[in-house]
Each structure stands twice: as C-alpha cells, then as structure tokens.
C-alpha cells in the first residue's frame, strides 16, 4: 500500500501540473481512450500498453474508458480530439463492423484516423458441447437438412462473433438460428446448459472449457491453422474455402498527427511490442502479439470494412 | 415538519402526478409508434414499448381518477426552489466544465454554486470552504484513486 | 470439501497472503463508501498491480475489493441515502429512515452484522454445495430466467410504501427507462435521442439521481438542515434485546434467498436483495412498519446481497464463466497470470481454488472487525451540519458518475433523475420500484424473446420445463395468496364496521 501511494504521488503531481513548456513530445500525460467497459478485453490491452509505455515515454500514460454504442462514441471522441499525440485510441475489430452497422457515424472510419500499429491479432473458435459433433462438416450438414434447427449463441447483435456466424451462413449451405446473449460468457454458459448448439468466440472464452473436456473445438476462423492450436482445423479447409476472420486490437490516433509525433509513437510501440512481458500478457489474452506498420494496419481496416459491410447487407442485420 | 403538510391539496396539485404520468405514457407511444411491433411469439423491438406505454396510460388514468375523487389528500411539502435551483446549477456547472477546464476548477465552482443554496453563508466562508473541499477532492480522486482525468485544462 | 477448505485456510493465514486479503477488503470497503465509484472502477484501476502479483494474491485481493465494496455501499446508503448499486437501493429503504431518526449507529451495526452473517452463510454454501449449485445454475435457460423475473416483478409491487397502483406505475416507468438504447435481440435503436443513450441509461445515474440528488435538493436549503445525531457511546450501536431477537429469521431467510440468486450468472445481488426485502415484507406481521426504519427490513436484504456476493463466485470458479463484469475482470486477472479458468480449475489448481474460497471466510471476519469500530466514526460524520456536508456530497456524486463511463451526459442525467425523484416524492410516488423495473425489465424482455426464438413461439415451455414450471406455480400461489389476503382483510374490516355500527 505504502509503496503504491509513493508511486502514485509523482503521477498525481504530473497530472496536476498544467502544460508548462511545450518542448518536445511528450511533455505531459498521454491518454489511451477506448470504447468499452472497464475490465473488457480492450481495457486490459490498453492497461498492458499504458503500463509499458509509461516507462518509455517518460510521461504517465493513462487509460480512459468511454463505453457506448459499440465503441463508436469513443471513436467519435478521438476523431474530434486534437491530433497532438496526447489522445490515442485502442481500436478493436469492432471499428470495422461499426462502419457497416451504423447508418450515421460522426466520423469517417478510415480518413479521420491515424493508424499507428496493430497490437494483437486473434481468430475465433467454433465450439460445440462435448460429443455432439465430430467435425464442422457434420454441423453444416445438419443445419442444411433442417434449417433453423442448429442454434448458434453469440455475444450480441452486431458483434464480430455474430457476424462471423452470419458469414458462415452465407459461405455454406447452412441455415443457423442466431441467438443473442449478453456477452460471450453468457453464450458459453447457455451452451453448457444445452440451450444452444454452437458458440463462436475467442480462445480465452472457450479453451478453459475445452481443456476440461466440456466443449469440443471444431474449427478456427483464420485462413491458416492458428500456431498455438495446430490441431484445430480451419473453417476454410473443412467447409468454406477462403473463409478468413481474424480480429485485432491496434493503436490509433486522430488524423493529421505530426510526423515527429508519429515517429516517437511508432518507435515506442515497437519497443514495447518487443518486450517479453508485454508479449506474454497479450498472448495470454489469446492474441498473437504483432506490431505492424501504419500502412499494414490501414490496409487491414479497409479490407475488413468492405467484408463486414457486405455481410451486414446480405444477412439483413438491422442497421442502426 | 411544515405546517403545509396538514392542509388539503388543491385540485391542480392532486391532478399533477397523474397528468405527468399520462404525458409520459403518451410520449412513449408517440415516439415508439413506428417501431416494428411483431407478434407476441415473435416480438419486434416495438412490442414492449407499445404494451408498456398503453399500460402506463391506463394506470395514470386510474391514478388521476382516484386522486381527483379523493379530496382528503394532504398537500405535499412546498417546493424547495432555492435548493432545486442551486443544486441543479452546481451539477450543470460541473458537467459543463469538467472536460473543458479539468477536474479541479469544475469541483471548485460546483462547490461555490451549491453552497449558495444555504441561506446563512458569507462570501469569505464560501471561499475558504470551497478551497478546502477542492483540495480534499483533488487528494481523493486524483492522488489516492488516480482517476485518469486531468486536474486542469491542457 | 471441508478438508480442502481447511487446507485453503492454512494458505490464506500465511502473513504474505493475508496482507492482500486485508488490503483488498479495506480498499473495497473504503471505495464502496464513495458514491458512484463501485467495485468495477476500483478493480480496473488496481488491475495493473496484479501484473506484478501471483494469481492467488491477485484473486484474493480483487475478490476482497468486490465483497468489501458491498459492505461499504451500505454505509453511504444508510447515512446519506446514496446507493451505488441496485442492491444498496434496498438498504436505503429502511437504513436511511433509521438514520434520520437518530439511530444510524444501530442501523450500521445491524447492516454490518447481517452482511457478515450473510457472507459467512454464502461462503458455507460455496464450500459445501458449489457443484450442485452449478448444476442448477446450468439448468436455468431463457424460460427459467423469464419466469424468475416475472416472480420478482410481482413480489416487487409490494416494495415501497405507497399504494400498489402507484408502485406498479413506477415499476412500469422503470421498465420504460430500461428500454432506452439498442434493443438486445435485434439491435434496433429505441428512444435513442442522442448517441450517448445507445447503451441505455446508466444505472448509477438513475440510482444516484432518484435517491441521492433528490435528497440533497430536499435538505440543502432547509432551515433545520436535517437531523443532528445524538452523541453515541459504544452501547448505543447495538440493537435492543427485543430487536436483536427479531433478526435471526430475516438474516437466515435473506441469506438463503441471496445464496440462491447469487449463483445464477448475470442476475445476482440486485434481484436477491429486492426479493429478500419483498419476502420479509410479505410475510411479516408488522407490514406497516416497513419503509419507516424497520430493522428486519434492513437486515434481510443486507444478508442477501452479501450472500449473493459470495455465491456469485460459484459459476466463475466452477465453470470459468464470469457472471458479471466484476467477475470478468477477475477472470482477466487469472488469464494474465497464465491460468485459463475453466471446470478444471478446482482439480488443476486446488491450492488457488480453495485458497480463494478460504479468503472469503477470512475476509468477512476482517470486515466485521474493521466495521464495528468504524461505526462511531461514521456516525460522528453525521454530526457535521448538513450544510457543511452537502456540497462535498454533490462533487462526490458528480465525479463518481462521471468516472463511471467518462460521460458528461451521465452527469446531466443524474440531475434530471434527481429533480424527478424530488418531485415524485412530493406527489406520493416512490422511487424504489422504478429502479427495480429498470433492472428487471430488460432481463424479462431479453429472456422472454430469447425463449420465443429458441422454442419457436411455444408458450407451453414455461410450464413443461421443470424449474420454470415450479417458478410458475410459485407465482400463481403468490398471486392467489395476495388476492385471498386482500379479500380476507376487506371482510375483516367490514365485519368490524358492522360491529361498531350496531
């Protein structure tokens, strides 16, 4: 406790000082804003980065949660913030879904942002109750034979998990019943209780149960087998060639960030992404820790916006 | 306890509760009119708003009728305008300032404004009190709890 | 089970582990007192520390913050009518009137003791019945949740002091407020007047506004300025012998209700404390005393929400699926330590599993020990004139609400609900049922619609599924009993009237 208070004191004083001299970036605290609740994946990744970047930038990096409207409130807030490098955003795959899902957004999903670096990439896994199905092909067969009989639980309408399920519908002959739950954990619980047949979610949400033999992992949504789980076949190799869904977290900022600031930040991010402790923590969250160039990040975002916009349209998901 | 508690409520006073509730129900129905309703077995997003809106209207009508026919209802306490105005102003001041000027000025002015609700205060007393309260707030929220908000404008 | 528990106890009582249990409950308790800054904010702020701690210490500390904040939440509710969570709304109902009558010490002691007893009973259930409880929890599907909420809402029409018609209207207003935002089943926007409302109104805004801000408006400018508390000595915080005798029943019933509801993922403490209160009120011989500072009405929901806070760990620990956001945070802390929680946690990490459970037991004892001496301090705070206190309370509410979602709109909404709550009370409408409708309404709608989706619009599932059927039967009995007792009472009154006219 005492130690904590002691470490807190300089930070608080730094926070309390109004900007004194505008020397070089950064000369005061930097915020990482994200659009999700405290304790969610985005929050945890932000805190891992903030914890590590505080050291390298020599200024406190603080995390600010501005949850609401699928993360779009935070995106709107960051898009409108000064491009000075003191407001960063932890972006997630949902940013690309929102581009297609919302009828009017207060920002341009690509043009209003500086994409700094991808932080982590992770696939989704498709799981069923233990012993129900051997392969994904079997499931697709059953769902084709009796439309609507196979129920997929997902973590909320318009979530990437939901749309991945819809994409599976589109790419195969199957016709699933998509059942919304309040979050992935509720969907997994419902599957264990027998209320739904399949769940599509991240590795962390599924492997605890799979290791205990309660669930069988049938497939992974990435185009190649996932390095950490080489035994799990891909959707692409079993039922839908070309199927590829990989979600991500990344660090962005408002558009128009000065070049020198971009340089400082990208250098710091690649330093942090090389740290063993950071890599371990991000890997523990089920993601492959991958730094990237700004261009690679932007390309990923543009590609996914196109995919999800089409899925939303084809599947007839209610736009808002 | 105020003397007012024992006098009977006037007609508008008795009607107010039911009328406001009725307005709330009608607003629910009006705004939610275009939401897709669906059927009971396949509810659309508009089903419950319609159902609840209708129920609120019915209940408010019943409450209105009961309140109007009961002349024995005691009048509620008089509205504390002073408290209402200055407490509201204080919270609005905080809301308006917190993102523009940071936490410390927002807290300081909110305390000053809210203190005006109190009848027996002197300018110097308010000032000293506000400074002390602001320092306490700064220590609590920014030093001890480390809430990620700037203390001042940037 | 008991053997492993004792082993776990041995682990927790090591000084280097005990210090985290102590730190956790103390931080939780202190943060819980602050209005609006709840366990989630506290835990997420402290999460980075757990990067540097082992899994056991992290879990023990974070869990301590969680149930410690439940204790703390009661204090603000009793002293200042400031509920930070839906379960502490129920605490306000009896606790605040007691404090207004100069009995804050007794209220705080009763709350602390009931919380302690409820917590210990909850821990006992976790130790002895975690696995059977898990089995039951898994059998709760959409139809069961829907029926459970119907039962809860019916019981709730008994909450509040006004007439049933007015309570019902307020429950519906709460349900209506709960509909604001994106519809969970289709994502359709309802009553979203601005983007900040897309995820709905924040519960913290609603509770703080209706209860806390309205009370400040009422008292800030009043000439008398609230009650001055009498000086109290240590013996004034204990209930009288007669009162003490009336408490074991409510505590046991409350803890029972709480333990059951807590183990259901996602519903937890809020329903538990409302149900416990409704049960007490329904079956009490002193129904008329409720709402005016009736001790059993305080002690039952306190026992319930703390029992629920402990059994809430059951799905998290036995299945690895978090029941709510706080549990998700704790699972996150485990994951960061390289442990993916799942059904095998108990087998693979027995020391961690039983150590954490044993820490609940120790934590509850620590909480009681630090709470009782603190009571005098809290009551002393009430001796500060209200005029010196309320501006500080206002900024605490503002900062607390703002920090919750970093949203200015939430702060303004808190004021709107504050004014609403103030005016409501003047026109004899009670705020508590609004909160209940707000919490339960969306739960009912989601689960009902999910049930219809899953079972293709077949209504019979509500009676044919065993648990749902039982809940349905209880609901019918409750309605029947209410009608019967209403008729019986009317008959009694008529008989008395006839007797007096003759």
JSON list of N, CA and C in Angstrom, two decimals, chain B residues 4 7-16 67-68 70-76, chain C residues 427:
[
{"chain": "B", "resi": 4, "resn": "UNK", "atom": "N", "xyz": [-47.65, 23.13, 6.15]},
{"chain": "B", "resi": 4, "resn": "UNK", "atom": "CA", "xyz": [-48.31, 22.83, 4.88]},
{"chain": "B", "resi": 4, "resn": "UNK", "atom": "C", "xyz": [-48.79, 21.38, 4.80]},
{"chain": "B", "resi": 7, "resn": "UNK", "atom": "N", "xyz": [-52.58, 20.83, 5.39]},
{"chain": "B", "resi": 7, "resn": "UNK", "atom": "CA", "xyz": [-53.64, 21.41, 4.57]},
{"chain": "B", "resi": 7, "resn": "UNK", "atom": "C", "xyz": [-53.94, 20.47, 3.41]},
{"chain": "B", "resi": 8, "resn": "UNK", "atom": "N", "xyz": [-55.17, 20.53, 2.92]},
{"chain": "B", "resi": 8, "resn": "UNK", "atom": "CA", "xyz": [-55.57, 19.65, 1.83]},
{"chain": "B", "resi": 8, "resn": "UNK", "atom": "C", "xyz": [-54.99, 20.16, 0.52]},
{"chain": "B", "resi": 9, "resn": "UNK", "atom": "N", "xyz": [-54.71, 19.20, -0.37]},
{"chain": "B", "resi": 9, "resn": "UNK", "atom": "CA", "xyz": [-54.14, 19.57, -1.66]},
{"chain": "B", "resi": 9, "resn": "UNK", "atom": "C", "xyz": [-55.21, 20.20, -2.55]},
{"chain": "B", "resi": 10, "resn": "UNK", "atom": "N", "xyz": [-54.77, 21.20, -3.33]},
{"chain": "B", "resi": 10, "resn": "UNK", "atom": "CA", "xyz": [-55.72, 21.83, -4.26]},
{"chain": "B", "resi": 10, "resn": "UNK", "atom": "C", "xyz": [-55.93, 20.91, -5.46]},
{"chain": "B", "resi": 11, "resn": "UNK", "atom": "N", "xyz": [-56.90, 21.28, -6.29]},
{"chain": "B", "resi": 11, "resn": "UNK", "atom": "CA", "xyz": [-57.23, 20.42, -7.42]},
{"chain": "B", "resi": 11, "resn": "UNK", "atom": "C", "xyz": [-56.05, 20.22, -8.37]},
{"chain": "B", "resi": 12, "resn": "UNK", "atom": "N", "xyz": [-55.37, 21.28, -8.82]},
{"chain": "B", "resi": 12, "resn": "UNK", "atom": "CA", "xyz": [-54.23, 21.05, -9.72]},
{"chain": "B", "resi": 12, "resn": "UNK", "atom": "C", "xyz": [-53.14, 20.21, -9.07]},
{"chain": "B", "resi": 13, "resn": "UNK", "atom": "N", "xyz": [-52.95, 20.41, -7.76]},
{"chain": "B", "resi": 13, "resn": "UNK", "atom": "CA", "xyz": [-51.93, 19.63, -7.07]},
{"chain": "B", "resi": 13, "resn": "UNK", "atom": "C", "xyz": [-52.25, 18.14, -7.08]},
{"chain": "B", "resi": 14, "resn": "UNK", "atom": "N", "xyz": [-53.57, 17.85, -6.93]},
{"chain": "B", "resi": 14, "resn": "UNK", "atom": "CA", "xyz": [-53.96, 16.45, -6.93]},
{"chain": "B", "resi": 14, "resn": "UNK", "atom": "C", "xyz": [-53.85, 15.85, -8.33]},
{"chain": "B", "resi": 15, "resn": "UNK", "atom": "N", "xyz": [-54.05, 16.70, -9.35]},
{"chain": "B", "resi": 15, "resn": "UNK", "atom": "CA", "xyz": [-54.05, 16.19, -10.72]},
{"chain": "B", "resi": 15, "resn": "UNK", "atom": "C", "xyz": [-52.63, 16.00, -11.26]},
{"chain": "B", "resi": 16, "resn": "UNK", "atom": "N", "xyz": [-51.68, 16.79, -10.74]},
{"chain": "B", "resi": 16, "resn": "UNK", "atom": "CA", "xyz": [-50.36, 16.87, -11.36]},
{"chain": "B", "resi": 16, "resn": "UNK", "atom": "C", "xyz": [-49.70, 15.50, -11.60]},
{"chain": "B", "resi": 67, "resn": "UNK", "atom": "N", "xyz": [-57.09, 10.16, -7.51]},
{"chain": "B", "resi": 67, "resn": "UNK", "atom": "CA", "xyz": [-56.57, 11.35, -6.84]},
{"chain": "B", "resi": 67, "resn": "UNK", "atom": "C", "xyz": [-57.58, 12.49, -6.88]},
{"chain": "B", "resi": 68, "resn": "UNK", "atom": "N", "xyz": [-58.26, 12.61, -8.04]},
{"chain": "B", "resi": 68, "resn": "UNK", "atom": "CA", "xyz": [-59.21, 13.72, -8.16]},
{"chain": "B", "resi": 68, "resn": "UNK", "atom": "C", "xyz": [-60.43, 13.51, -7.29]},
{"chain": "B", "resi": 70, "resn": "UNK", "atom": "N", "xyz": [-60.51, 11.95, -4.46]},
{"chain": "B", "resi": 70, "resn": "UNK", "atom": "CA", "xyz": [-60.18, 11.93, -3.03]},
{"chain": "B", "resi": 70, "resn": "UNK", "atom": "C", "xyz": [-59.78, 13.33, -2.58]},
{"chain": "B", "resi": 71, "resn": "UNK", "atom": "N", "xyz": [-60.69, 14.03, -1.93]},
{"chain": "B", "resi": 71, "resn": "UNK", "atom": "CA", "xyz": [-60.38, 15.40, -1.54]},
{"chain": "B", "resi": 71, "resn": "UNK", "atom": "C", "xyz": [-59.59, 15.46, -0.24]},
{"chain": "B", "resi": 72, "resn": "UNK", "atom": "N", "xyz": [-59.41, 14.31, 0.39]},
{"chain": "B", "resi": 72, "resn": "UNK", "atom": "CA", "xyz": [-58.72, 14.30, 1.69]},
{"chain": "B", "resi": 72, "resn": "UNK", "atom": "C", "xyz": [-57.22, 14.23, 1.60]},
{"chain": "B", "resi": 73, "resn": "UNK", "atom": "N", "xyz": [-56.66, 14.22, 0.39]},
{"chain": "B", "resi": 73, "resn": "UNK", "atom": "CA", "xyz": [-55.21, 14.11, 0.25]},
{"chain": "B", "resi": 73, "resn": "UNK", "atom": "C", "xyz": [-54.53, 15.35, 0.80]},
{"chain": "B", "resi": 74, "resn": "UNK", "atom": "N", "xyz": [-53.52, 15.13, 1.64]},
{"chain": "B", "resi": 74, "resn": "UNK", "atom": "CA", "xyz": [-52.79, 16.27, 2.18]},
{"chain": "B", "resi": 74, "resn": "UNK", "atom": "C", "xyz": [-51.84, 16.82, 1.12]},
{"chain": "B", "resi": 75, "resn": "UNK", "atom": "N", "xyz": [-51.67, 18.13, 1.12]},
{"chain": "B", "resi": 75, "resn": "UNK", "atom": "CA", "xyz": [-50.76, 18.74, 0.16]},
{"chain": "B", "resi": 75, "resn": "UNK", "atom": "C", "xyz": [-49.33, 18.32, 0.47]},
{"chain": "B", "resi": 76, "resn": "UNK", "atom": "N", "xyz": [-48.54, 18.13, -0.56]},
{"chain": "B", "resi": 76, "resn": "UNK", "atom": "CA", "xyz": [-47.13, 17.80, -0.37]},
{"chain": "B", "resi": 76, "resn": "UNK", "atom": "C", "xyz": [-46.40, 19.01, 0.18]},
{"chain": "C", "resi": 427, "resn": "UNK", "atom": "N", "xyz": [-45.30, 14.10, -4.78]},
{"chain": "C", "resi": 427, "resn": "UNK", "atom": "CA", "xyz": [-46.61, 13.66, -5.26]},
{"chain": "C", "resi": 427, "resn": "UNK", "atom": "C", "xyz": [-46.87, 12.20, -4.91]}
]
